[in-house]
Short mmCIF file of C-alpha atoms and ligand atoms in Angstrom, two decimals:
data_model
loop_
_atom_site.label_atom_id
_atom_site.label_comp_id
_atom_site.label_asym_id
_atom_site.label_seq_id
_atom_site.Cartn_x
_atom_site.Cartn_y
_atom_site.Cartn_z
CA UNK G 1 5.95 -24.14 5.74
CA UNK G 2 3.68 -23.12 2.76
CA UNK G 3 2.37 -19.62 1.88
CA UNK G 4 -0.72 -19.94 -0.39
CA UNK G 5 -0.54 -16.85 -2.29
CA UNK G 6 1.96 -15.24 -3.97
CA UNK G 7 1.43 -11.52 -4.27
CA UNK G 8 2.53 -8.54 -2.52
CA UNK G 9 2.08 -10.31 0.83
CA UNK G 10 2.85 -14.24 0.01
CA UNK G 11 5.88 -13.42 -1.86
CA UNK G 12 7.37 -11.15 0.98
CA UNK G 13 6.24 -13.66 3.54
CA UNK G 14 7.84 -16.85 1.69
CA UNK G 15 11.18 -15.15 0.50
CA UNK G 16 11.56 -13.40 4.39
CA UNK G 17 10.46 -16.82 6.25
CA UNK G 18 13.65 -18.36 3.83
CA UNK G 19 16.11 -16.11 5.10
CA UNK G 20 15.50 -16.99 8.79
CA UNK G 21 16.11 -20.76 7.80
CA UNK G 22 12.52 -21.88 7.38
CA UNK G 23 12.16 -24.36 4.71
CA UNK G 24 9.36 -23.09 2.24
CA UNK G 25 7.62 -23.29 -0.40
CA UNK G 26 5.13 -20.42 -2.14
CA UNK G 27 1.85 -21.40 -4.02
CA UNK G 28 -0.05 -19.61 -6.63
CA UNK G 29 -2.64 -20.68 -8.90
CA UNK G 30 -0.86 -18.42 -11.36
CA UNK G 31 1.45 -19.94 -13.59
CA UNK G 32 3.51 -17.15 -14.64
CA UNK G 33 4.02 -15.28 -11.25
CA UNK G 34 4.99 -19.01 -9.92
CA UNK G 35 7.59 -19.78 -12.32
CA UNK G 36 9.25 -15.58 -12.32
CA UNK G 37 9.58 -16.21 -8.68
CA UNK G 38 11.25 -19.60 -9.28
CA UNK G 39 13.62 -18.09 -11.25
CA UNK G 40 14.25 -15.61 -8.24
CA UNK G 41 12.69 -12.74 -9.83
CA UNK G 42 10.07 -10.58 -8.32
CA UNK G 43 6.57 -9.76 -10.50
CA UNK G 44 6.55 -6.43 -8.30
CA UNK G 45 9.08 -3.60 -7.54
CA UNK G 46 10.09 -3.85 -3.94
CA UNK G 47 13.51 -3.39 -2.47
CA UNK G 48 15.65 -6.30 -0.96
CA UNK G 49 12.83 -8.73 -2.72
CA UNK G 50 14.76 -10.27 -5.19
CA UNK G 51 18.21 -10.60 -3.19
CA UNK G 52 15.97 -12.74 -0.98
CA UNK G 53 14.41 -14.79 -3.49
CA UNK G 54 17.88 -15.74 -4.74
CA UNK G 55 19.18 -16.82 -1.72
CA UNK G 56 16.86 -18.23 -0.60
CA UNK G 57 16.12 -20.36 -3.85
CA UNK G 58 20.06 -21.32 -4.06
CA UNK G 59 20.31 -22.15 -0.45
CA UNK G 60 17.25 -24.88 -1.52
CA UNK G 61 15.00 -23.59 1.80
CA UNK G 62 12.35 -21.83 -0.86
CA UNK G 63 10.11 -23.26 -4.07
CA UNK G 64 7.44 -22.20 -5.84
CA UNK G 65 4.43 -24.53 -7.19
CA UNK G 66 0.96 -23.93 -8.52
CA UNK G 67 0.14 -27.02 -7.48
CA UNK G 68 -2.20 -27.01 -3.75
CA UNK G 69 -0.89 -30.80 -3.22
CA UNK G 70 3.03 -29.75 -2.60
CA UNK G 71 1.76 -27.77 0.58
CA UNK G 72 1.58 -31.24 1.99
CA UNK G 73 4.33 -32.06 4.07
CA UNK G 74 4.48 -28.26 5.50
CA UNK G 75 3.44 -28.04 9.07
CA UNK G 76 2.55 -24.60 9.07
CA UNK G 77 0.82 -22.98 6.32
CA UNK G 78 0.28 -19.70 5.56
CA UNK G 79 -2.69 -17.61 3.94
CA UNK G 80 -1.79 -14.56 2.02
CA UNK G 81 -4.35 -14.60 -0.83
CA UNK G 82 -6.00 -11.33 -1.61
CA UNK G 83 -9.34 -9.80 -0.66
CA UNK G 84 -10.17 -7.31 -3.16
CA UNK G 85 -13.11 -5.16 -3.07
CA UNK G 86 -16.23 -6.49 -4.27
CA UNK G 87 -17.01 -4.90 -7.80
CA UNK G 88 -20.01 -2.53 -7.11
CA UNK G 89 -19.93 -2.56 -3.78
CA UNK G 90 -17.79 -1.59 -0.80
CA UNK G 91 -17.24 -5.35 0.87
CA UNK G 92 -14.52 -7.43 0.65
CA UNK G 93 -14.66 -10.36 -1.79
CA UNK G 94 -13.65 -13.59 -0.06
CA UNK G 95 -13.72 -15.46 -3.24
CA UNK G 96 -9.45 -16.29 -3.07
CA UNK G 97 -9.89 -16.98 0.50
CA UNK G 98 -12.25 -19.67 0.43
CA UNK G 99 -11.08 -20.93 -2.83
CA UNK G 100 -8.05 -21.13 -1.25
CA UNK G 101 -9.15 -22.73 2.22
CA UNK G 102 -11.10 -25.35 0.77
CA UNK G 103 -8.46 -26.35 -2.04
CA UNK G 104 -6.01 -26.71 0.99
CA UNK G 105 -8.17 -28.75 3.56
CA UNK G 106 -7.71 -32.18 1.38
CA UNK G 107 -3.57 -31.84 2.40
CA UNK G 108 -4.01 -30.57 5.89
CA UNK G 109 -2.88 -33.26 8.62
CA UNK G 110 -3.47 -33.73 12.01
CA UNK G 111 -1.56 -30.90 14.24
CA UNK G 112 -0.81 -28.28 10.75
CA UNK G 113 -1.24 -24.95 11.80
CA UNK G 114 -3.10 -22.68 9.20
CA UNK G 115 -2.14 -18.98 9.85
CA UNK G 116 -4.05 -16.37 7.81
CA UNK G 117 -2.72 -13.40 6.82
CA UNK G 118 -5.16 -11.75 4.65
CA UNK G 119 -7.28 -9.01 5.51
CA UNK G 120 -10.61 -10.15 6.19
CA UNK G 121 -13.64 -9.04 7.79
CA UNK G 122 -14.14 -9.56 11.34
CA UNK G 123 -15.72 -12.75 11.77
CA UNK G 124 -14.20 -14.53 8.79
CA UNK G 125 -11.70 -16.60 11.15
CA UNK G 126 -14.25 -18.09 13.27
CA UNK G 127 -16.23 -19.39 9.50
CA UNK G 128 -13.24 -21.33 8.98
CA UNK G 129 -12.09 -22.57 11.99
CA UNK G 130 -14.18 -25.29 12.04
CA UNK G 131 -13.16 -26.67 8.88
CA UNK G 132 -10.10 -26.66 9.58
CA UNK G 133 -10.44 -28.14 12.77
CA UNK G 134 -12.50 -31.33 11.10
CA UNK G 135 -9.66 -31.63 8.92
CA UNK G 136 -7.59 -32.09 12.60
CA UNK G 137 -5.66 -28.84 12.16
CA UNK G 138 -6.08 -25.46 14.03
CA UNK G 139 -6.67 -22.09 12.33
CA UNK G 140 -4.90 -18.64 13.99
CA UNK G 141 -5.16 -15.03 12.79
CA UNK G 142 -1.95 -13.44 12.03
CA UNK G 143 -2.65 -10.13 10.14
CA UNK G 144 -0.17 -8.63 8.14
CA UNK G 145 1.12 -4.60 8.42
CA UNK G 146 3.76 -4.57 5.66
CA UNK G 147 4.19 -1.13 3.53
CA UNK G 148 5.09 -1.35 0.15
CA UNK G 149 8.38 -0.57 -0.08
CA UNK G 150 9.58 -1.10 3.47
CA UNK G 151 7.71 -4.60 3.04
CA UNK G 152 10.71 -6.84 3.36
CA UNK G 153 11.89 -4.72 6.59
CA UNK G 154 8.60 -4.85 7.80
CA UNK G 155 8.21 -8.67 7.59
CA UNK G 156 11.65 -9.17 8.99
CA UNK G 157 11.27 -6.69 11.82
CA UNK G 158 7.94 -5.90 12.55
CA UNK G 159 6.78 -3.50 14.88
CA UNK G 160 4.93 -6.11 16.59
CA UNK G 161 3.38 -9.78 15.83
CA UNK G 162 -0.72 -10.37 16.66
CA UNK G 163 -1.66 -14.07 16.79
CA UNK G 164 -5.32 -14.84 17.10
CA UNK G 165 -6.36 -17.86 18.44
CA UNK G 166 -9.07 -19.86 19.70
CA UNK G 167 -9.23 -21.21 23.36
CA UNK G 168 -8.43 -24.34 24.49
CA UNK G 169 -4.98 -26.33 23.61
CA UNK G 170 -4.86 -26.19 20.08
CA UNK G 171 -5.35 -22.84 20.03
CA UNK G 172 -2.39 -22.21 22.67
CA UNK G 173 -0.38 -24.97 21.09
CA UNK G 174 -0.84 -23.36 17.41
CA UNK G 175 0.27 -19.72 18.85
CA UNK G 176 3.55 -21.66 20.49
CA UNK G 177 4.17 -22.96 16.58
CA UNK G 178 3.94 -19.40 15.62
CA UNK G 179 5.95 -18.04 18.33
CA UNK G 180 8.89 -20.46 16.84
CA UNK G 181 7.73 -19.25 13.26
CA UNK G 182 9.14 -16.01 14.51
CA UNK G 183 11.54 -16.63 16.31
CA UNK G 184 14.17 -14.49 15.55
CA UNK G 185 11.96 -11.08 15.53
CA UNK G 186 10.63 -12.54 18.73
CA UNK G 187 13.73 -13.34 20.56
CA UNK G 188 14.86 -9.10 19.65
CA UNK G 189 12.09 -8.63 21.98
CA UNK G 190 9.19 -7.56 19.03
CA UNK G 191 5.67 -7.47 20.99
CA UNK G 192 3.93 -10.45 20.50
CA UNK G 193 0.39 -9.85 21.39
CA UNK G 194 -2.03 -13.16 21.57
CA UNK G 195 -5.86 -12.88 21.23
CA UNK G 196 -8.88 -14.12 20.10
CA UNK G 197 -9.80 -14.81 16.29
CA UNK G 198 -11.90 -11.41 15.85
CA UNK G 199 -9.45 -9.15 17.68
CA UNK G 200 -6.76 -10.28 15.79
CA UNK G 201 -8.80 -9.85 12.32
CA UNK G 202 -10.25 -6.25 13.92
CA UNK G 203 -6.55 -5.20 14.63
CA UNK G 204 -5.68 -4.90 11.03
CA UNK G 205 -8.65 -3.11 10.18
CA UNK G 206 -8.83 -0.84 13.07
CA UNK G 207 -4.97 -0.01 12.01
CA UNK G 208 -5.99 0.87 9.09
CA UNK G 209 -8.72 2.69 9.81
CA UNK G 210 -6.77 4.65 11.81
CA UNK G 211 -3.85 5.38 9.58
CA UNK G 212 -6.55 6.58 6.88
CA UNK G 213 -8.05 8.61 9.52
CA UNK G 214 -5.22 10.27 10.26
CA UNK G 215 -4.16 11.52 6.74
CA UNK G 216 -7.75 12.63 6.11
CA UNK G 217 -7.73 14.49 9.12
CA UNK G 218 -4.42 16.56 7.79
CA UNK G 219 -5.67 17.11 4.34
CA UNK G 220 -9.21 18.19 5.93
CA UNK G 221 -6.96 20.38 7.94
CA UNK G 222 -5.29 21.45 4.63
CA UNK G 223 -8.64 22.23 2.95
CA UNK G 224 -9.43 24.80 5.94
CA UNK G 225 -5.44 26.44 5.92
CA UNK G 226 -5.95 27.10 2.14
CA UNK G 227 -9.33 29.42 2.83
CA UNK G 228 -7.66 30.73 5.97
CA UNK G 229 -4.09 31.54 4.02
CA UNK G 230 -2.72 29.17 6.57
CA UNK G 231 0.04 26.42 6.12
CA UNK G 232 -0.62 22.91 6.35
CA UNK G 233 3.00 21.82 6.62
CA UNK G 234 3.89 24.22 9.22
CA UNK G 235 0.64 23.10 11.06
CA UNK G 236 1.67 19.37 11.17
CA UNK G 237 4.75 20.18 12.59
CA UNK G 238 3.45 21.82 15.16
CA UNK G 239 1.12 18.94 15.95
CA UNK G 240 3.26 16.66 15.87
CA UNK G 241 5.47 17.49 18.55
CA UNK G 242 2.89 16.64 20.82
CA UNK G 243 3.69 12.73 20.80
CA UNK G 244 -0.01 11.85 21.65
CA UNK G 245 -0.33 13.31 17.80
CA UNK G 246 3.08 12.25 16.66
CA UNK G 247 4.27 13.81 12.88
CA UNK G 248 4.21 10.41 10.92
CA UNK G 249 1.75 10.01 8.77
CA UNK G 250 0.87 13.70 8.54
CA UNK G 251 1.79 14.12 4.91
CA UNK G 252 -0.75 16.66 3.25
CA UNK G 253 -1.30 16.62 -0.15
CA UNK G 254 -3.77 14.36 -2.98
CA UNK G 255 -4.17 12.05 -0.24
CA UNK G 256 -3.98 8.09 0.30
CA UNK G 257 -4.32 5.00 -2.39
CA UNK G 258 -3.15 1.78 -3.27
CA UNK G 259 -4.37 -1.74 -2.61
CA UNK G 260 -5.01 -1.72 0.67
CA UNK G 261 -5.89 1.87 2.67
CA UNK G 262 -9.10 2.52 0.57
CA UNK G 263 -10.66 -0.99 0.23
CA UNK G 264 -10.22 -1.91 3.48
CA UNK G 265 -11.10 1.06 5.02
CA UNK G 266 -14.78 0.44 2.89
CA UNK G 267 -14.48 -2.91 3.78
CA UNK G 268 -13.90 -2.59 7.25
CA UNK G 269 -17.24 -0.16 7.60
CA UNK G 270 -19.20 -1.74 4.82
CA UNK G 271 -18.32 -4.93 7.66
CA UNK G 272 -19.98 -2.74 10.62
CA UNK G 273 -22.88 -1.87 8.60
CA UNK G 274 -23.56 -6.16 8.59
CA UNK G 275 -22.57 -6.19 12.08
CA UNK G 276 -25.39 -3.25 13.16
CA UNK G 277 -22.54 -0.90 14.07
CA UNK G 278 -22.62 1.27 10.90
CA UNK G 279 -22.57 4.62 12.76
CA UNK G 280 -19.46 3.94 14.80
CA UNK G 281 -17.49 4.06 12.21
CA UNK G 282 -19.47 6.86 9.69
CA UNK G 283 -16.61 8.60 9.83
CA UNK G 284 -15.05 6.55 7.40
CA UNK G 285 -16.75 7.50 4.80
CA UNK G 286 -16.13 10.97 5.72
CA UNK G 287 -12.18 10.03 5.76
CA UNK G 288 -12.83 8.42 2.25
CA UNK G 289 -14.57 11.56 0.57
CA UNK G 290 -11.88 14.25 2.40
CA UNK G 291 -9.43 11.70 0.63
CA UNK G 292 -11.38 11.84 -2.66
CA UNK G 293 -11.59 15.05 -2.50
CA UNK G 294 -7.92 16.24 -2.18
CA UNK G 295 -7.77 14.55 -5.93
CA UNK G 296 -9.92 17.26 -7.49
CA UNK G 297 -8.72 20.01 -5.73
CA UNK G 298 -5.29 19.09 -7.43
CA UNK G 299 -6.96 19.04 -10.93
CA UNK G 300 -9.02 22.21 -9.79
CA UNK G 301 -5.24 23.82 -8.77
CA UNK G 302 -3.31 22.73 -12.23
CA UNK G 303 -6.38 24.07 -14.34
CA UNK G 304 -6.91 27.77 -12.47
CA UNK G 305 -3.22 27.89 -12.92
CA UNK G 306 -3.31 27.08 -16.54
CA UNK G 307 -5.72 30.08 -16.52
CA UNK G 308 -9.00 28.17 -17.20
CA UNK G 309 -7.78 26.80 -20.65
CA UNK G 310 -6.33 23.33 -20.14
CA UNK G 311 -7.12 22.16 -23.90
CA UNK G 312 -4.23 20.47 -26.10
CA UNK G 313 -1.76 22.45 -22.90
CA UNK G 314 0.78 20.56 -22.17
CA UNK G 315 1.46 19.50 -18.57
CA UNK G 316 4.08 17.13 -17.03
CA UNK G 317 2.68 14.51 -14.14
CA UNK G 318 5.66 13.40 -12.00
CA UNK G 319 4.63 9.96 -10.84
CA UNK G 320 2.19 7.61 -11.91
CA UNK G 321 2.75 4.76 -8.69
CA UNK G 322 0.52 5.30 -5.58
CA UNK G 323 3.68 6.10 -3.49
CA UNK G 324 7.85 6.60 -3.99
CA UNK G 325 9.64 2.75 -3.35
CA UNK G 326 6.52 1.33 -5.33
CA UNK G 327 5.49 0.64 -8.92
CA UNK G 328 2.01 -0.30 -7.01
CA UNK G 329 -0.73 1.75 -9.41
CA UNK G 330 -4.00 0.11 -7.51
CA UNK G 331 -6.42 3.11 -6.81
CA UNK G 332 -3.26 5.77 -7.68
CA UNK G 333 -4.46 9.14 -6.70
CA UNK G 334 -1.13 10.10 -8.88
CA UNK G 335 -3.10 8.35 -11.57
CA UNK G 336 -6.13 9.76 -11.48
CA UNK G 337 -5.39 13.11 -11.66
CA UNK G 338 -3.27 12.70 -14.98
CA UNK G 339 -6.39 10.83 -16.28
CA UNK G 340 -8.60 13.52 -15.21
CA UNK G 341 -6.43 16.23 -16.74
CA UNK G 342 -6.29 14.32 -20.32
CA UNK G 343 -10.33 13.88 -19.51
CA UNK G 344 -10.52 17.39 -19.50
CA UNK G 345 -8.18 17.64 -22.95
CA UNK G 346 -4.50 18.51 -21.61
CA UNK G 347 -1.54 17.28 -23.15
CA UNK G 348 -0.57 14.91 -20.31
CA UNK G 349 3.25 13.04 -19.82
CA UNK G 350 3.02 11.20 -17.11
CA UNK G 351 6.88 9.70 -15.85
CA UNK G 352 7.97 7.77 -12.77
CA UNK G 353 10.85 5.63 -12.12
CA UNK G 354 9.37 2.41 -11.43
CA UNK G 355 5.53 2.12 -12.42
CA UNK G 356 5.32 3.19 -16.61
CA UNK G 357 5.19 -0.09 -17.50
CA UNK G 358 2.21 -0.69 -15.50
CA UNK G 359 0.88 2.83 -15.85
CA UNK G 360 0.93 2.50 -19.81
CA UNK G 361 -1.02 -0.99 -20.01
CA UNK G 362 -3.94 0.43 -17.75
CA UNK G 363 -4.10 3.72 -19.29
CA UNK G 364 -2.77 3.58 -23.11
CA UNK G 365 -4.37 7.34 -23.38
CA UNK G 366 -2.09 9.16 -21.73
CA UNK G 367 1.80 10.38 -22.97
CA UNK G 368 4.37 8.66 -21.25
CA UNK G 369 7.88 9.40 -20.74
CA UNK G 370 10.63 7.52 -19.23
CA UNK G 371 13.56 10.32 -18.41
CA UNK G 372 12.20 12.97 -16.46
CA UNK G 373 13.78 15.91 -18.22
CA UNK G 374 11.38 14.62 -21.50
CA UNK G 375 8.29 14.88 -19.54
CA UNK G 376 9.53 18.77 -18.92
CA UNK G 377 10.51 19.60 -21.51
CA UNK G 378 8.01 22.41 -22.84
CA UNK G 379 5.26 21.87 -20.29
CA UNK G 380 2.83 24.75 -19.43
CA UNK G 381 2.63 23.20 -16.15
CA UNK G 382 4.40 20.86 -13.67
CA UNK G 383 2.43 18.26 -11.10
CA UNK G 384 4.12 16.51 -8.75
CA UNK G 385 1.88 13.73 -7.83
CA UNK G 386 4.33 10.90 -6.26
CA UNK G 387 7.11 11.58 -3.95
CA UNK G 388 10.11 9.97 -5.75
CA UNK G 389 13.40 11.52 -4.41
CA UNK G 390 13.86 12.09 -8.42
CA UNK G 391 11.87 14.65 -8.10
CA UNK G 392 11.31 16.08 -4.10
CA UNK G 393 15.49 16.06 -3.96
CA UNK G 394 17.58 15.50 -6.96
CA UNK G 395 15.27 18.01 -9.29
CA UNK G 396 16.57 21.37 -8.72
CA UNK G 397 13.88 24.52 -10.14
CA UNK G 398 16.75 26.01 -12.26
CA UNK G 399 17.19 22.66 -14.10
CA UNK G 400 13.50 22.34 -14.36
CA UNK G 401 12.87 25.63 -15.25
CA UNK G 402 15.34 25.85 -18.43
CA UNK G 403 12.97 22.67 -19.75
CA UNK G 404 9.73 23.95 -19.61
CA UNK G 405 7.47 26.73 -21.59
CA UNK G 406 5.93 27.55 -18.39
CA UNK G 407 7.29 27.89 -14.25
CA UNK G 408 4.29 26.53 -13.23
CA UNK G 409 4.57 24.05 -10.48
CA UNK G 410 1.48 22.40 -8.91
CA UNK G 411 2.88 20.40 -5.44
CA UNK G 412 0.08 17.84 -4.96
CA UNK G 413 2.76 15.60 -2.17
CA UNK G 414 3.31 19.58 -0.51
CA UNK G 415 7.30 17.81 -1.08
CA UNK G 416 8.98 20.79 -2.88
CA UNK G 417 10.90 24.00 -1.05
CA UNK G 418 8.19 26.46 -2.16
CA UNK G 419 10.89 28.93 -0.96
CA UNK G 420 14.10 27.70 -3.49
CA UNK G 421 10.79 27.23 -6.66
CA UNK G 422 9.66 30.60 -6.39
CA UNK G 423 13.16 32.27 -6.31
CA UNK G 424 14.19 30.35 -9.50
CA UNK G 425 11.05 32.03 -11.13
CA UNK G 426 8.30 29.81 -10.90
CA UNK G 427 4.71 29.88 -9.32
CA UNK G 428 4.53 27.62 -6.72
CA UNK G 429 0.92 26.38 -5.72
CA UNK G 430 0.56 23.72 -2.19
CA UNK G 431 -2.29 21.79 -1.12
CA UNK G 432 -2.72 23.76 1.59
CA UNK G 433 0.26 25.41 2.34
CA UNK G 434 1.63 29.26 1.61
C1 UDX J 1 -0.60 0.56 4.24
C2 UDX J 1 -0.27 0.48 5.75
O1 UDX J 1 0.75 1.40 6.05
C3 UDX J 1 0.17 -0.92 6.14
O2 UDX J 1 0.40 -1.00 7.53
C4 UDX J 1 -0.92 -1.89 5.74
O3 UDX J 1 -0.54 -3.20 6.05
C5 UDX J 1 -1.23 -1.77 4.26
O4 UDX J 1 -1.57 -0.42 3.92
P1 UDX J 1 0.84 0.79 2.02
O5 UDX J 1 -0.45 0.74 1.26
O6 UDX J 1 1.99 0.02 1.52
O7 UDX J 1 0.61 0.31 3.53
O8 UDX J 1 1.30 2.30 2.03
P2 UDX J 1 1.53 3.51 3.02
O9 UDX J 1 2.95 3.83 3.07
O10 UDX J 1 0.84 3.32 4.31
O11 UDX J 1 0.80 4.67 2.18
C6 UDX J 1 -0.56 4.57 1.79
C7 UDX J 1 -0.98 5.80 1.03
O12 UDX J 1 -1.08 6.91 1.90
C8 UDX J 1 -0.05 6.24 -0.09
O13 UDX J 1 -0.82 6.63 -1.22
C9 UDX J 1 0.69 7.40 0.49
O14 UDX J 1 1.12 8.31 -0.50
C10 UDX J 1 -0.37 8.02 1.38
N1 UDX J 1 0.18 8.78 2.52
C11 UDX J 1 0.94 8.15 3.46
C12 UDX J 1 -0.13 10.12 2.64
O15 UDX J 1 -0.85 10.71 1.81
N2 UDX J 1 0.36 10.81 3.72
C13 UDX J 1 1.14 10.23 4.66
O16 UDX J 1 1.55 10.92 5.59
C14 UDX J 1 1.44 8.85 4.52
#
């Protein structure tokens, strides 16, 4: 098989297919991520990636090219290019795919199977279909649900496998390749769900959608438990008992980012504004601004507790990457409320275990420190903005407290024992919570 595309999806996709036995090989047009993940290391941090990659590589069942041409001779091929959002505006830019799609059609043969993973708006499939079908091979939607982080687990073992498809006996026979393709998730008994091309490019979106929804909805529920001297923790708990609610996915706090929740959740509306529908999903952009929101109240929280005078202050940011398991810093709400502290003039040292690097080259402005105990040491004020057991576990408020000038401890992930920080001394401050 090929997988054109070698990023946080392609990469996972290629090194995962390998270590079931499939004999692959990745494509990217660029040249340096191609040759790193020859060499069996990963451009991105993500567990289990790189173990992969190796074996897979020294067992000769994965390659990497930048060239379209070596897809020939693959049966099934893969799409996993990305869809960013469009600069100024809220769609998706299709650019990579259709690149992508028409630099493949010349090595397409008769009976290939062209699965695309990328997230696309509804409607996209059915385009290219045609195409692909004149070049005698049959496109099916395959959408991907990976989390950074769990993104090798979640290829391996997904929680279940959608496979668009047109009618007729190409389409069917192009679902049974994919069935095979996954085989070994299948055969464990993984729901395998087969559709048509816009419900399988809708599910993605509509998942999405829904996951966004559902963290808005707690930090909305967060905004009203601060002005009623409620707690937002103790509230999701108590939701989430009820199964129909469930507690997953109920983490309060400065909200959701990264590459794929807030485009696609733009995308995905910006696509029902084409399609007539805009007011069925309005909501979205209520979900998006709740989400924005929960990023100034943080700032708002760090500066009231500096006393109004942020200025040349020094205060430490504990994680920079959009969440723990990720040096990911697309659309970091972490990120963005360090830069909007050192907008408004604080002394700002941002550290995190896995995303400085990354965190450094987009935004030279701010301090950066690698050990954790530097970025304490002398702070007027503490913000915990990412997760990282570094800092929701293994940081006890006695150790912290002996490094800074100030016990001032601003929760933004509502991931610390409010309980254990105030006893040691300090003044705790939730999103939300008491
Ligand atoms: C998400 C979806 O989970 C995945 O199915 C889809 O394919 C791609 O988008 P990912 O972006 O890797 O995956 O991260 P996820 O773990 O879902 O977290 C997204 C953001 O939401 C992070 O910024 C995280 O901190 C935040 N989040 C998550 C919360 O604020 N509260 C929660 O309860 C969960």
């Amino acid at each position: 098989m090929s997988v054109i595309g070698c990023g946080y999806l392609g990469a996972v996709h290629a090194a995962a297919m390998a270590s079931i036995g499939h004999d692959v090989i990745g494509i990217d047009v660029d040249e340096r991520k191609a040759a790193a993940l020859a060499d069996g290391i990963a451009p991105f941090f993500e567990p289990r990636l790189e173990e992969l990659l190796r074996e897979g590589i020294a067992a000769g069942r994965l390659r990497f090219s930048t060239r379209m041409a070596d897809a020939e001779g693959a049966t099934v091929h893969f799409l996993a290019v990305g869809t960013p959002q469009q600069p100024g505006a809220h769609a998706a830019d299709l650019r990579f795919v259709d690149a992508a799609v028409e630099a493949l059609l010349p090595h397409l043969r008769a009976d290939d199977v062209l699965a695309g993973k990328s997230t696309v708006p509804v409607g996209t499939a059915a385009r290219l279909a045609d195409r692909v079908a004149a070049a005698g091979a049959t496109l099916v939607w395959n959408p991907e649900f990976l989390r950074e982080g769990w993104a090798v687990h979640d290829t391996l073992t997904p929680d279940r496998i959608v496979v668009g498809a047109t009618e007729g006996d190409a389409g069917a026979r192009a679902v049974d390749v994919l069935r095979d393709v996954y085989r070994p998730a299948v055969d464990a008994g993984t729901p395998f769900l087969v559709t048509d091309l816009a419900t399988a490019e809708l599910v993605k979106g509509a998942a999405n959608a829904f996951l966004a929804t559902k963290i808005s909805f707690i930090n909305a529920m967060a905004e009203i438990a601060e002005a009623a001297g409620a707690d937002v923790r103790l509230l999701a708990d108590a939701i989430g008992h009820d199964t129909r609610i469930g507690r997953r996915y109920l983490g309060s706090g400065i909200g959701f980012g990264g590459g794929c929740l807030p485009k696609d959740i733009r995308a995905f509306a910006a696509r029902a504004e084409e399609l007539g529908r805009g007011e069925a999903v309005g909501f979205l952009h209520e979900v998006d601004a709740i989400n924005l929101r929960r990023r100034d109240r943080a700032v708002q929280l760090v500066v009231d507790a500096l006393g109004g005078r942020v200025f040349g202050r020094r205060v430490a940011v504990l994680g920079a990457a959009f969440k723990p398991f990720s040096d990911d810093i697309r659309d970091s709400p972490a990120l963005d409320v360090a830069v909007r502290l050192r907008g408004l003039g604080a002394d700002v040292v941002v550290t995190d275990p896995a995303a400085i690097d990354n965190a450094s080259a987009a935004h030279p402005q701010l301090g950066y420190a690698r050990d954790r105990d530097d970025a304490l040491r002398d702070a007027d004020a503490v913000v915990i903005v990412t997760e990282w057991d570094e800092y929701r576990r293994h940081l006890s408020p006695e150790h912290a407290g002996a490094l800074v000038r100030g016990r001032v401890v601003i929760d933004g992930r509502n991931c610390l024992d409010a309980g254990a920080w105030r006893a040691a001394g300090w003044t705790y401050h939730g999103m939300g919570t008491r």
